[in-house]
JSON list of C-alpha atoms in Angstrom, two decimals:
[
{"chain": "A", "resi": 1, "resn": "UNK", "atom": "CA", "xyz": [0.00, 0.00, 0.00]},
{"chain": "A", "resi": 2, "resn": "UNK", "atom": "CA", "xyz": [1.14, 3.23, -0.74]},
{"chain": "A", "resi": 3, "resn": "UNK", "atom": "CA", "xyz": [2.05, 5.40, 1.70]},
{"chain": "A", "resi": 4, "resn": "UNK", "atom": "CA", "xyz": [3.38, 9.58, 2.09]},
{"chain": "A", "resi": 5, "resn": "UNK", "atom": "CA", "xyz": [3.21, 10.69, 5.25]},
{"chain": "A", "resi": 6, "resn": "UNK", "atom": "CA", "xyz": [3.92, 14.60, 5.75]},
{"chain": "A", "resi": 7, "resn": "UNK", "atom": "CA", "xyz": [5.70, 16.24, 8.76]},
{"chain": "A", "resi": 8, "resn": "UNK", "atom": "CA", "xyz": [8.02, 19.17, 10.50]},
{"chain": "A", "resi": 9, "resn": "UNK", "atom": "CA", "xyz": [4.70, 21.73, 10.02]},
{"chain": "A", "resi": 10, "resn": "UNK", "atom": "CA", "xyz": [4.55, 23.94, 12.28]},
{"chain": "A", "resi": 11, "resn": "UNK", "atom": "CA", "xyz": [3.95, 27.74, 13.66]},
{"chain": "A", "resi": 12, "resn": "UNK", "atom": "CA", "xyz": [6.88, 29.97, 13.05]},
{"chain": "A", "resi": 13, "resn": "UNK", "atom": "CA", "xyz": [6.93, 33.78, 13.06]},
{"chain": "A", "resi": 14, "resn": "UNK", "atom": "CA", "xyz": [7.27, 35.52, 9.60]},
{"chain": "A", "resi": 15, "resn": "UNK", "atom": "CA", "xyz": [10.97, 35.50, 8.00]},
{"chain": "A", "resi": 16, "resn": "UNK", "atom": "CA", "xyz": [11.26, 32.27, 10.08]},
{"chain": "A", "resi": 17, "resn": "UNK", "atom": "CA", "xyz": [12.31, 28.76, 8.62]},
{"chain": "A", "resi": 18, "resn": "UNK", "atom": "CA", "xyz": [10.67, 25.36, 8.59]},
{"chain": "A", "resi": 19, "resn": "UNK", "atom": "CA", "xyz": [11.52, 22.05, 6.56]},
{"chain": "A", "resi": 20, "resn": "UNK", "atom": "CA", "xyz": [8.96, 19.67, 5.92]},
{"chain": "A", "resi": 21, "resn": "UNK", "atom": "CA", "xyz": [10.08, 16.01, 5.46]},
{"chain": "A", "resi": 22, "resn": "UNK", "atom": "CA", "xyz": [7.82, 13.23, 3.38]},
{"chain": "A", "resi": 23, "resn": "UNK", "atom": "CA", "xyz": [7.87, 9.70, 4.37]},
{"chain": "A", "resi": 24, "resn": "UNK", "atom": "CA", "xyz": [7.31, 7.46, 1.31]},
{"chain": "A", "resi": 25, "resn": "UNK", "atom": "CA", "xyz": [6.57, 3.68, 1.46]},
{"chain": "A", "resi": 26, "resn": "UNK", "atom": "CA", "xyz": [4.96, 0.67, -0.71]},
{"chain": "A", "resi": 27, "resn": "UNK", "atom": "CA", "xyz": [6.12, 1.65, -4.28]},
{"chain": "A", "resi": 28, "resn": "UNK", "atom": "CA", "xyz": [9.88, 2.16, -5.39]},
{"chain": "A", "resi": 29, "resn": "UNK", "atom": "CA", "xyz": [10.21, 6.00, -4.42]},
{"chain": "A", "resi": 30, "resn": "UNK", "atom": "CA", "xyz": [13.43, 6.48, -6.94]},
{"chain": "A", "resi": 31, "resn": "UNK", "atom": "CA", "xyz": [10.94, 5.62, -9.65]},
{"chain": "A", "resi": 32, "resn": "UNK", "atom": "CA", "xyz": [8.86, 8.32, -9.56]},
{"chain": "A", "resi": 33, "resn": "UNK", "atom": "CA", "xyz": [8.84, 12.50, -9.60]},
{"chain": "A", "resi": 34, "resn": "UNK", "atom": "CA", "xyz": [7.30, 13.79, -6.49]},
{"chain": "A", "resi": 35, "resn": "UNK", "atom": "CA", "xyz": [5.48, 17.29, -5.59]},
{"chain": "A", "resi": 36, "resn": "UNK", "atom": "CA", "xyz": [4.41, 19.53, -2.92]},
{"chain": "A", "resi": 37, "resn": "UNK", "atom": "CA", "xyz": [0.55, 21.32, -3.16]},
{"chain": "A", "resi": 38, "resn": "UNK", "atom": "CA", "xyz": [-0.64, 23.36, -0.56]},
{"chain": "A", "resi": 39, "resn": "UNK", "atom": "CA", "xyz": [-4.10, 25.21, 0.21]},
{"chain": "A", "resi": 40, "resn": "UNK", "atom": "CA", "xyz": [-4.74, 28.29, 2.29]},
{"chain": "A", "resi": 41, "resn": "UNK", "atom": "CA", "xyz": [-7.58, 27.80, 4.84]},
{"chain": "A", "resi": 42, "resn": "UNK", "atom": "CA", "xyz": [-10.47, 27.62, 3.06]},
{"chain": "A", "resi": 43, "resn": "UNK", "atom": "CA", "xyz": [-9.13, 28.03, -0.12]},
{"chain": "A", "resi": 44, "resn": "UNK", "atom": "CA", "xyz": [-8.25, 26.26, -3.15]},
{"chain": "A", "resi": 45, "resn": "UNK", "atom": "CA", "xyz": [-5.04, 23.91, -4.27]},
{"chain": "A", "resi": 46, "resn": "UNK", "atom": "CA", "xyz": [-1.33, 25.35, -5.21]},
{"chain": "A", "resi": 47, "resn": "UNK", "atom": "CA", "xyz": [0.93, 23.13, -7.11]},
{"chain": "A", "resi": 48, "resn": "UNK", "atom": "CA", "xyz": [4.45, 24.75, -5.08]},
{"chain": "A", "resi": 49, "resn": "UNK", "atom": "CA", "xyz": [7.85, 22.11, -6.49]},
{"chain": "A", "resi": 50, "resn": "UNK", "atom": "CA", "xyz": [8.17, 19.32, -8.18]},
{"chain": "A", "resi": 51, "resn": "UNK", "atom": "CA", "xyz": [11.18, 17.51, -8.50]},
{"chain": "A", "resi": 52, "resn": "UNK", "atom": "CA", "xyz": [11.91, 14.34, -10.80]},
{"chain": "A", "resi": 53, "resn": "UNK", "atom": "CA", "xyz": [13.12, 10.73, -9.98]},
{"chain": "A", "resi": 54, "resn": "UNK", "atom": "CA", "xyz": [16.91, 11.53, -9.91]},
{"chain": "A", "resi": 55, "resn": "UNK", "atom": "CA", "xyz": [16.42, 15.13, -8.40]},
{"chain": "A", "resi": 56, "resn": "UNK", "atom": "CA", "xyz": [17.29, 16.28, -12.23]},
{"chain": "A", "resi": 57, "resn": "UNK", "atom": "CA", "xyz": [14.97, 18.40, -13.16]},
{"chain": "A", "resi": 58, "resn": "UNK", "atom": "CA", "xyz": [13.82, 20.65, -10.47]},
{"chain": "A", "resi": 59, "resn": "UNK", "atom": "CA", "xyz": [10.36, 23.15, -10.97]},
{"chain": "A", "resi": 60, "resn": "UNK", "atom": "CA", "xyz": [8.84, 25.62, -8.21]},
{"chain": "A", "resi": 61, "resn": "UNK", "atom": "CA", "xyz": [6.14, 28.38, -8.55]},
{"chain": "A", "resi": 62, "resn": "UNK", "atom": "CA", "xyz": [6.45, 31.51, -9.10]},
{"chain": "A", "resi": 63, "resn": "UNK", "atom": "CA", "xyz": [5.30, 32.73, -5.25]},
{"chain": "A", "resi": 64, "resn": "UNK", "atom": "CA", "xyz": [8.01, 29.88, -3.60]},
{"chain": "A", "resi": 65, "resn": "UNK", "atom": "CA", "xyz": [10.79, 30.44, -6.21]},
{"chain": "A", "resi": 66, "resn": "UNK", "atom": "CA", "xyz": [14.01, 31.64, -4.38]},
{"chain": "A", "resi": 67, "resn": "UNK", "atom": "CA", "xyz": [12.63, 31.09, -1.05]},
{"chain": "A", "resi": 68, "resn": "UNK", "atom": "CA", "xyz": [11.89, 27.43, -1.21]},
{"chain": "A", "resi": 69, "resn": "UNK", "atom": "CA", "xyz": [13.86, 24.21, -1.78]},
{"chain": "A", "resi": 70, "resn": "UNK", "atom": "CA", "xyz": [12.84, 20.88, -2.69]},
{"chain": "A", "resi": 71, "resn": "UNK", "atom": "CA", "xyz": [15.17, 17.64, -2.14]},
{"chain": "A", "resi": 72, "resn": "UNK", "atom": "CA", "xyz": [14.66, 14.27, -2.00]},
{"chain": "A", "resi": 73, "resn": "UNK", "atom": "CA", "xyz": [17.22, 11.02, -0.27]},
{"chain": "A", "resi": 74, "resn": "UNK", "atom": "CA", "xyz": [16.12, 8.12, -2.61]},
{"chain": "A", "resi": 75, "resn": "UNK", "atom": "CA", "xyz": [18.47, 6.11, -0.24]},
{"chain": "A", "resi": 76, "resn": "UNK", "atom": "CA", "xyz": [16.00, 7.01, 2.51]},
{"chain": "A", "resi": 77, "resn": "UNK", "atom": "CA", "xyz": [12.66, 6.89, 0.61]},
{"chain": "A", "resi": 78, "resn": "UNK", "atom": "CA", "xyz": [12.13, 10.64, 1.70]},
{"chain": "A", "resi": 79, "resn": "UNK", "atom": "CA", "xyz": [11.17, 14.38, 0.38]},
{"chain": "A", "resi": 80, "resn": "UNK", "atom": "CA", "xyz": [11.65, 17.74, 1.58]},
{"chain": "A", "resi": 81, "resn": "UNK", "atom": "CA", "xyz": [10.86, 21.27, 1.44]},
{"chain": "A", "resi": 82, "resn": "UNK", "atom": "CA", "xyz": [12.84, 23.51, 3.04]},
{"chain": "A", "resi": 83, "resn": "UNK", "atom": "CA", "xyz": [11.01, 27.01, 3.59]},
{"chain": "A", "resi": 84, "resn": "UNK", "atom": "CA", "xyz": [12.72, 30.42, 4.35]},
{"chain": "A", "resi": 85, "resn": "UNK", "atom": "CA", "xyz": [11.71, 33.82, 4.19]},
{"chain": "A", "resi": 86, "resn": "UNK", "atom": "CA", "xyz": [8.41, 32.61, 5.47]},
{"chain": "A", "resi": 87, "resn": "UNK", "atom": "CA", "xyz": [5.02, 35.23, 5.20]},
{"chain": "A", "resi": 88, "resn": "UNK", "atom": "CA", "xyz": [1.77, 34.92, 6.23]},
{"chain": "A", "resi": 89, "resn": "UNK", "atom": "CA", "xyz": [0.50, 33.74, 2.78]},
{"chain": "A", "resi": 90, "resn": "UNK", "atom": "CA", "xyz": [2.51, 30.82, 3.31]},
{"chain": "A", "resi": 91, "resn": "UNK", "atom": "CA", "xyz": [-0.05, 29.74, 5.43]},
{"chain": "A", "resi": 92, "resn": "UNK", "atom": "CA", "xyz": [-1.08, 26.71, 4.30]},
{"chain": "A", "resi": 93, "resn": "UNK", "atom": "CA", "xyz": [-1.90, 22.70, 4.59]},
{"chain": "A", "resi": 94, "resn": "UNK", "atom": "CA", "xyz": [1.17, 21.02, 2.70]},
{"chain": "A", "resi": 95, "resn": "UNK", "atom": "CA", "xyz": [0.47, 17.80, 0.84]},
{"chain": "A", "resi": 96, "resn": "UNK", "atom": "CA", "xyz": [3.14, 15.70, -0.16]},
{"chain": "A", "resi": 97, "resn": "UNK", "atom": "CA", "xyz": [2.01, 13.90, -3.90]},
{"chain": "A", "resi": 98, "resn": "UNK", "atom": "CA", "xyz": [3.29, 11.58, -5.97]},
{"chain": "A", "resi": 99, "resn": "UNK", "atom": "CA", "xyz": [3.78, 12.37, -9.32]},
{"chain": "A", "resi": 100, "resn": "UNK", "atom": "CA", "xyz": [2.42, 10.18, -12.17]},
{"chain": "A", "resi": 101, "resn": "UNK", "atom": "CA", "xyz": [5.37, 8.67, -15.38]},
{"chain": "A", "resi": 102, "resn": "UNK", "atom": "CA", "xyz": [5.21, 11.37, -18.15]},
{"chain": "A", "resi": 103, "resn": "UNK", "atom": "CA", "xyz": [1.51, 12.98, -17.47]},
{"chain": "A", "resi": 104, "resn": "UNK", "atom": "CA", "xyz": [1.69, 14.78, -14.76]},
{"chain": "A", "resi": 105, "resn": "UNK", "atom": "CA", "xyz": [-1.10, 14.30, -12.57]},
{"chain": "A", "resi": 106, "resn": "UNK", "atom": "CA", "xyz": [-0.96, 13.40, -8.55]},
{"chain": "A", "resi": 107, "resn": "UNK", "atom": "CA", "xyz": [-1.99, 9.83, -8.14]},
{"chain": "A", "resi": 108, "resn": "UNK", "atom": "CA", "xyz": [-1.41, 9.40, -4.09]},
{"chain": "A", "resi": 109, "resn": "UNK", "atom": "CA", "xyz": [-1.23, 12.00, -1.76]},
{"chain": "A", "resi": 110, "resn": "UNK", "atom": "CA", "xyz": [-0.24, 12.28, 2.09]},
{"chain": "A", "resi": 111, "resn": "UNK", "atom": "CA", "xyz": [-2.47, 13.82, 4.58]},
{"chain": "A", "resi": 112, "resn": "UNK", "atom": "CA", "xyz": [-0.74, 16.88, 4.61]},
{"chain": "A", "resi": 113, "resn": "UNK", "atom": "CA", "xyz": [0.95, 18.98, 7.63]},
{"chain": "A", "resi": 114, "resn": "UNK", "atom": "CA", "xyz": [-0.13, 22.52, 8.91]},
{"chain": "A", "resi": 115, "resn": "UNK", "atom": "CA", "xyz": [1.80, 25.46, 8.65]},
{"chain": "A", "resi": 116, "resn": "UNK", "atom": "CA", "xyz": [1.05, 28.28, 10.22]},
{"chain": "A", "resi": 117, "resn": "UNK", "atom": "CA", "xyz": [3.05, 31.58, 9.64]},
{"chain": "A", "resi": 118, "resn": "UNK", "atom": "CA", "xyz": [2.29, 34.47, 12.31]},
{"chain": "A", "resi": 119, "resn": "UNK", "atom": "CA", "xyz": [3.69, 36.58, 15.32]},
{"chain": "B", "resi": 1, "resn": "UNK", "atom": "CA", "xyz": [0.40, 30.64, -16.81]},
{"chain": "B", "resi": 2, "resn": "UNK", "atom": "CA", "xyz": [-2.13, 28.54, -18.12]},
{"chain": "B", "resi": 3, "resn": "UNK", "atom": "CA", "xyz": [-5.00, 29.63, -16.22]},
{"chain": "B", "resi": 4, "resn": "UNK", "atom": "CA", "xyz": [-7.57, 27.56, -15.37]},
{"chain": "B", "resi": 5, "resn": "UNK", "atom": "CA", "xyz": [-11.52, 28.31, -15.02]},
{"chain": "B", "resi": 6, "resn": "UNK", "atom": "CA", "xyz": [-14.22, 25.85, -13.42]},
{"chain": "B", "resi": 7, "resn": "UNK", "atom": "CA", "xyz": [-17.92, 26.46, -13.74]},
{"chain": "B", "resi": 8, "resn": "UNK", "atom": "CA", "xyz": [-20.03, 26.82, -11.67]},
{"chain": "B", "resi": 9, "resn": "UNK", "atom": "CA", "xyz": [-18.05, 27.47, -8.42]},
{"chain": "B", "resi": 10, "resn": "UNK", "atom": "CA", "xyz": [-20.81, 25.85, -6.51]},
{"chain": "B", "resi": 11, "resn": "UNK", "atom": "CA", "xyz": [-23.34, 23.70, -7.60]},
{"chain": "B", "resi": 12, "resn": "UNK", "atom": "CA", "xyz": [-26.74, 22.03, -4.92]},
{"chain": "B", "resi": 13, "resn": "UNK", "atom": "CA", "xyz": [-28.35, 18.58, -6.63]},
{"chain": "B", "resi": 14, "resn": "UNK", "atom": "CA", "xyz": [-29.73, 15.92, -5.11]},
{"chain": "B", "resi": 15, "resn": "UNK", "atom": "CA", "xyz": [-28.54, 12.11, -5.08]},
{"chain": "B", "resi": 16, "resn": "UNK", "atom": "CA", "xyz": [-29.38, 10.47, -8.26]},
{"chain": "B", "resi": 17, "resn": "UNK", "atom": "CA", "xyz": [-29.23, 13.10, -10.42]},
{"chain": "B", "resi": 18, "resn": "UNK", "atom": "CA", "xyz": [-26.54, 13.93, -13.03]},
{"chain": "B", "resi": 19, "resn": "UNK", "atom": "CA", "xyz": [-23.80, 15.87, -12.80]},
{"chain": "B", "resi": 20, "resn": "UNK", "atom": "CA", "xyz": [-21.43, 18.11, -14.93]},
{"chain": "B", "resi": 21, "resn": "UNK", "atom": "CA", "xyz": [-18.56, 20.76, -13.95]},
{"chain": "B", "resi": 22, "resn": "UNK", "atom": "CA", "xyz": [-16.61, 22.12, -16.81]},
{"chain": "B", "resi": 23, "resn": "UNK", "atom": "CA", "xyz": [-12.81, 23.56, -16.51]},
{"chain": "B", "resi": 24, "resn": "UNK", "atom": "CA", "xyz": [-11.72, 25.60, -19.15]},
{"chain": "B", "resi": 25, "resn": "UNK", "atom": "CA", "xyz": [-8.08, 26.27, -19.89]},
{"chain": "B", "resi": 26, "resn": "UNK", "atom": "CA", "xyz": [-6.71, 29.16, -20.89]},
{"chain": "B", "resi": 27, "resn": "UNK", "atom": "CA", "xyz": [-4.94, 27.73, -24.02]},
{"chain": "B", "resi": 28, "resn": "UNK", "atom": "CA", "xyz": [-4.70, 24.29, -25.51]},
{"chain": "B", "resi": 29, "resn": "UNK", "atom": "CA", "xyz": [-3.59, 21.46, -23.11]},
{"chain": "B", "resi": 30, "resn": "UNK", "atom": "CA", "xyz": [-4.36, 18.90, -25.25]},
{"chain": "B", "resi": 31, "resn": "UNK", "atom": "CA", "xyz": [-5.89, 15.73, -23.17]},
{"chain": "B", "resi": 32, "resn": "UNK", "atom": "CA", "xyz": [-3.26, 17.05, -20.09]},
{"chain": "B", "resi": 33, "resn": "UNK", "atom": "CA", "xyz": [-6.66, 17.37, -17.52]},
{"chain": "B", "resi": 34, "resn": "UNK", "atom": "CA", "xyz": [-6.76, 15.45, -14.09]},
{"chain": "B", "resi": 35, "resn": "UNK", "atom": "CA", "xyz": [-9.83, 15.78, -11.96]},
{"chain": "B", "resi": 36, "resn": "UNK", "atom": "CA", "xyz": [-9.11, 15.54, -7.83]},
{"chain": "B", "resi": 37, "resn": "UNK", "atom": "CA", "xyz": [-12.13, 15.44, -5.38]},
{"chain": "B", "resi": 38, "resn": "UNK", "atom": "CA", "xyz": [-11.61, 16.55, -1.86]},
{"chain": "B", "resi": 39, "resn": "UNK", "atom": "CA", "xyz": [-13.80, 15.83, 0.79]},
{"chain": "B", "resi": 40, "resn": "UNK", "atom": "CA", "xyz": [-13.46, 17.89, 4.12]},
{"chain": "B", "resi": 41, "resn": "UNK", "atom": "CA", "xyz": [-10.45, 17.83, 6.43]},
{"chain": "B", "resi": 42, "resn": "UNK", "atom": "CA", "xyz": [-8.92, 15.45, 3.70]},
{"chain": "B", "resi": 43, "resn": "UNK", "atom": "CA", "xyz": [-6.22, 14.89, 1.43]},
{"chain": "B", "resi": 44, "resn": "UNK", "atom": "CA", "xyz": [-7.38, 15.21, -2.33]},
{"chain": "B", "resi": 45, "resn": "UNK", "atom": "CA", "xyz": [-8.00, 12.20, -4.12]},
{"chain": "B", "resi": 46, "resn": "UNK", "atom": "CA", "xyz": [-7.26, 11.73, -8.10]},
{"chain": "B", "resi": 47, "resn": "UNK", "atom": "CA", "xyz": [-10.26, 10.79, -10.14]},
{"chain": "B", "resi": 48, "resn": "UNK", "atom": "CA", "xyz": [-9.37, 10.86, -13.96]},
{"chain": "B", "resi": 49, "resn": "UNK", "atom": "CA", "xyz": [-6.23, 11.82, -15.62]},
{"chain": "B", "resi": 50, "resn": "UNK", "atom": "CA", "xyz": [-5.37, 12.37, -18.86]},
{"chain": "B", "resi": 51, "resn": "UNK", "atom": "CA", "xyz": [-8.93, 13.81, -19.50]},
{"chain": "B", "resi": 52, "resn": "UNK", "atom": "CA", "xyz": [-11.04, 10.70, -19.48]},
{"chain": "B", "resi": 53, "resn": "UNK", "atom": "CA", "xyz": [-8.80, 8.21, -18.10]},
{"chain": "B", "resi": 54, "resn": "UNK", "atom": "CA", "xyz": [-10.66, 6.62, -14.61]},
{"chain": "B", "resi": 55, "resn": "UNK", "atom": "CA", "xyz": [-8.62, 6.41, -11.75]},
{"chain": "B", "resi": 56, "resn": "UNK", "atom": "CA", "xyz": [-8.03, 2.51, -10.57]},
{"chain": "B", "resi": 57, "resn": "UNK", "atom": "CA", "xyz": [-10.66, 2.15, -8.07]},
{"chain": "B", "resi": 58, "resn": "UNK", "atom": "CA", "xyz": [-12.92, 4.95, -9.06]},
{"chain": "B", "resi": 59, "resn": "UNK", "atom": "CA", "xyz": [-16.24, 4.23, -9.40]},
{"chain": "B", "resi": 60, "resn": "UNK", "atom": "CA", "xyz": [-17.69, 3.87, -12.74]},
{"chain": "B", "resi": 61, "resn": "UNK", "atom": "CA", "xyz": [-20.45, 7.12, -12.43]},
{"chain": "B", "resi": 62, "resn": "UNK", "atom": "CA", "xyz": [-17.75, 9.34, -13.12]},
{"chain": "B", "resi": 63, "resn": "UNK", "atom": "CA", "xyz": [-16.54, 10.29, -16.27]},
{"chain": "B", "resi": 64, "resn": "UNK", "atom": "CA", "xyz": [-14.13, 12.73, -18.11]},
{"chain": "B", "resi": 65, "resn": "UNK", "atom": "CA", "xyz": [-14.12, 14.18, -21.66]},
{"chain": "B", "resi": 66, "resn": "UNK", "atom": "CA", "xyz": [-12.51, 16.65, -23.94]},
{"chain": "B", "resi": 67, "resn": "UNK", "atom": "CA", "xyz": [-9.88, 18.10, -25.17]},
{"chain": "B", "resi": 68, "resn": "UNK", "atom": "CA", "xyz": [-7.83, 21.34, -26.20]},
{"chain": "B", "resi": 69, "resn": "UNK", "atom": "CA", "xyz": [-9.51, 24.19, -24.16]},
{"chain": "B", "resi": 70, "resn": "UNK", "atom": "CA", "xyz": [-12.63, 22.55, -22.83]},
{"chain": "B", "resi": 71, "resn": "UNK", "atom": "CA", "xyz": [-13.33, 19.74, -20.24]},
{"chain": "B", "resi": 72, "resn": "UNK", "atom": "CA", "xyz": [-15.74, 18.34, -18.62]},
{"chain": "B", "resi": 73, "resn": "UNK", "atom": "CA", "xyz": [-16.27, 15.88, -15.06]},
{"chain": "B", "resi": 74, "resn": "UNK", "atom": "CA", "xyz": [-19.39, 14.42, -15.41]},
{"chain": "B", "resi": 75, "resn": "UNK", "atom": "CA", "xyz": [-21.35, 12.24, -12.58]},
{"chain": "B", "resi": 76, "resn": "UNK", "atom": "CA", "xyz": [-23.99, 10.20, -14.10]},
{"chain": "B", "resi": 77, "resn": "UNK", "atom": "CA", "xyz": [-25.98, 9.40, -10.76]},
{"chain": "B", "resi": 78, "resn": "UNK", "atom": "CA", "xyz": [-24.93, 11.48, -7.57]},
{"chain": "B", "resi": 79, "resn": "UNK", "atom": "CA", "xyz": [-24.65, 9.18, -3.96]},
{"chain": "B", "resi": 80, "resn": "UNK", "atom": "CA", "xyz": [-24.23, 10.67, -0.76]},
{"chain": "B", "resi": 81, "resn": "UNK", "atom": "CA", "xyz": [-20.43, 10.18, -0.55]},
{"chain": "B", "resi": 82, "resn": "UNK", "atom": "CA", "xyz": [-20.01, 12.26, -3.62]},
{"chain": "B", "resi": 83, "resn": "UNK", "atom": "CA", "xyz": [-20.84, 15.69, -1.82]},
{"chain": "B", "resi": 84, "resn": "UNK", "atom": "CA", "xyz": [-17.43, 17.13, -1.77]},
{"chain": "B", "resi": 85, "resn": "UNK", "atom": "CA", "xyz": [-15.27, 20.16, -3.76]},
{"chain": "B", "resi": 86, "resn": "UNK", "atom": "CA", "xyz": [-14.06, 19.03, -6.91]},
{"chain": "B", "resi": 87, "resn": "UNK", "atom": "CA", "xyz": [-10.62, 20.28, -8.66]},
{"chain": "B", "resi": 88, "resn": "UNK", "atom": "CA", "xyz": [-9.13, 20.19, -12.24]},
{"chain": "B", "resi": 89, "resn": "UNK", "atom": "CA", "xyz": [-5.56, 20.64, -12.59]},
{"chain": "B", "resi": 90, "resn": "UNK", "atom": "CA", "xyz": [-3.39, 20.63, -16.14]},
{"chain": "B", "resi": 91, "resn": "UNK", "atom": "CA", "xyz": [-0.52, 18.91, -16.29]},
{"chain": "B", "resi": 92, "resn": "UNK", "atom": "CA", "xyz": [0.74, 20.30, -19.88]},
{"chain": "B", "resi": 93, "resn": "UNK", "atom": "CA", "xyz": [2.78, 22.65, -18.92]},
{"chain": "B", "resi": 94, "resn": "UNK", "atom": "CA", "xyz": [5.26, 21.08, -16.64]},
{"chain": "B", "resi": 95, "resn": "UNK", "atom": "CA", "xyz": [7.32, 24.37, -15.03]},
{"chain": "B", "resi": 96, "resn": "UNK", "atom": "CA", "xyz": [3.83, 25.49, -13.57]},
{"chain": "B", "resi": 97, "resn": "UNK", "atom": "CA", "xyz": [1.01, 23.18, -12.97]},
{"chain": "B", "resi": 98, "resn": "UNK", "atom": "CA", "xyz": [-2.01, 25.06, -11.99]},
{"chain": "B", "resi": 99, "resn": "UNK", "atom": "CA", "xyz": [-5.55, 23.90, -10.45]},
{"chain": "B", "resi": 100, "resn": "UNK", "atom": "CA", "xyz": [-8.79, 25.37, -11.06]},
{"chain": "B", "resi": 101, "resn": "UNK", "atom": "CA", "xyz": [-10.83, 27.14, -8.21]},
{"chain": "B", "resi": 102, "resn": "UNK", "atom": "CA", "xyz": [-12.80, 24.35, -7.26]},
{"chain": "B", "resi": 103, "resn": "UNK", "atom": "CA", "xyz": [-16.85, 23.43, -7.79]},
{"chain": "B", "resi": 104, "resn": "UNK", "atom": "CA", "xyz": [-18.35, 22.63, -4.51]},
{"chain": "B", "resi": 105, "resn": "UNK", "atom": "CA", "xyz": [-21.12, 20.29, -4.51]},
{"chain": "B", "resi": 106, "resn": "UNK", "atom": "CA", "xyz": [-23.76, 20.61, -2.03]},
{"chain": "B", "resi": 107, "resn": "UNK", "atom": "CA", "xyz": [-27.11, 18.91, -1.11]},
{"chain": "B", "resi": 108, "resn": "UNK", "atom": "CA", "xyz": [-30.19, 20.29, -2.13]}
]
């Protein structure tokens, strides 16, 4: 069964740091790309990084980009997100997804962690 | 950005009747549409890629179509458990994947 379980969320004060770890299980994790989506309370879903099998090809959105960093240890069966700069629009549930061969569409997801950027 | 539009943003029906939300891309993604359903307090869940591709384990009421520009998640015959928000995302452009706003289903 596969399995992505989501932690390190957290609240931190704005222009704090946080890194969010993934713990992947029941499929071969150095097979496939993986990705981080958040949502806002009460709002919709953000596609934030993706990052492919071999950590070649790495992608983040436009609002993350130089603030963020996605990783993965294939050794370890694990992803991360390492968050600086935090604001208060980071505010958000992260979900931890993995990515699909070639189409690009999320086929399991973790239960996500809480973040919660504020003073 | 591709932008993506779903219609309507909300949407009350009653079990057993049928179903459609539409997405609408902002230009051509070929068949590059997945459909997600999220029910409260949970984690998404993939429906159909690909446009019209179901989803191992997905039951059968639901179905995808076309192509380009236009889209549509149809359910043929609403149950109870299908009362939840429902997302399209395109997967075409791979340096920024973007969702639609949702469609919330409600009961009437």
């Amino acid at each position: 069964e596969v399995q992505l379980v989501e932690s390190g969320g957290g609240l931190v004060k704005p222009g704090g740091s946080l890194r969010l770890s993934c713990a992947a299980s029941g499929f071969t994790f150095s097979s496939y790309s993986m990705n981080w989506v958040r949502q806002a309370p009460g709002k919709g879903l953000e596609w934030v990084s993706s990052i492919s099998s071999s950590s070649s090809y790495i992608y983040y959105a436009d609002s993350v980009k130089g603030r963020f960093t996605i990783s993965r240890d294939n050794a370890k069966n694990s992803l991360y997100l390492q968050m600086n700069s935090l604001r208060a629009e980071d505010t958000a549930v992260y979900y931890c997804a993995r990515g699909s061969s070639g189409r690009g569409y999320f086929d399991y997801w973790g239960q996500g962690t809480l973040v919660t950027v504020s003073s | 950005d591709i932008q993506m539009t779903q219609s309507p943003s909300s949407l009350s029906a009653s079990v057993g009747d049928r179903v459609t939300i539409t997405c609408r891309a902002s230009q051509s993604i070929s068949s590059y549409l997945n459909w997600y359903q999220q029910k409260p307090g949970k984690a998404p869940k993939l429906l159909i890629y690909a446009a019209s591709s179901l989803q191992s384990g997905v039951p059968s009421r639901f179905s995808g179509s076309g192509s380009g520009t236009d889209f549509t998640l149809t359910i043929s015959s609403l149950q109870p458990e299908d009362f939840a928000t429902y997302y399209c995302q395109q997967s075409y452009s791979t340096l920024r994947y973007t969702f639609g706003q949702g469609t919330k289903l409600e009961i009437k």
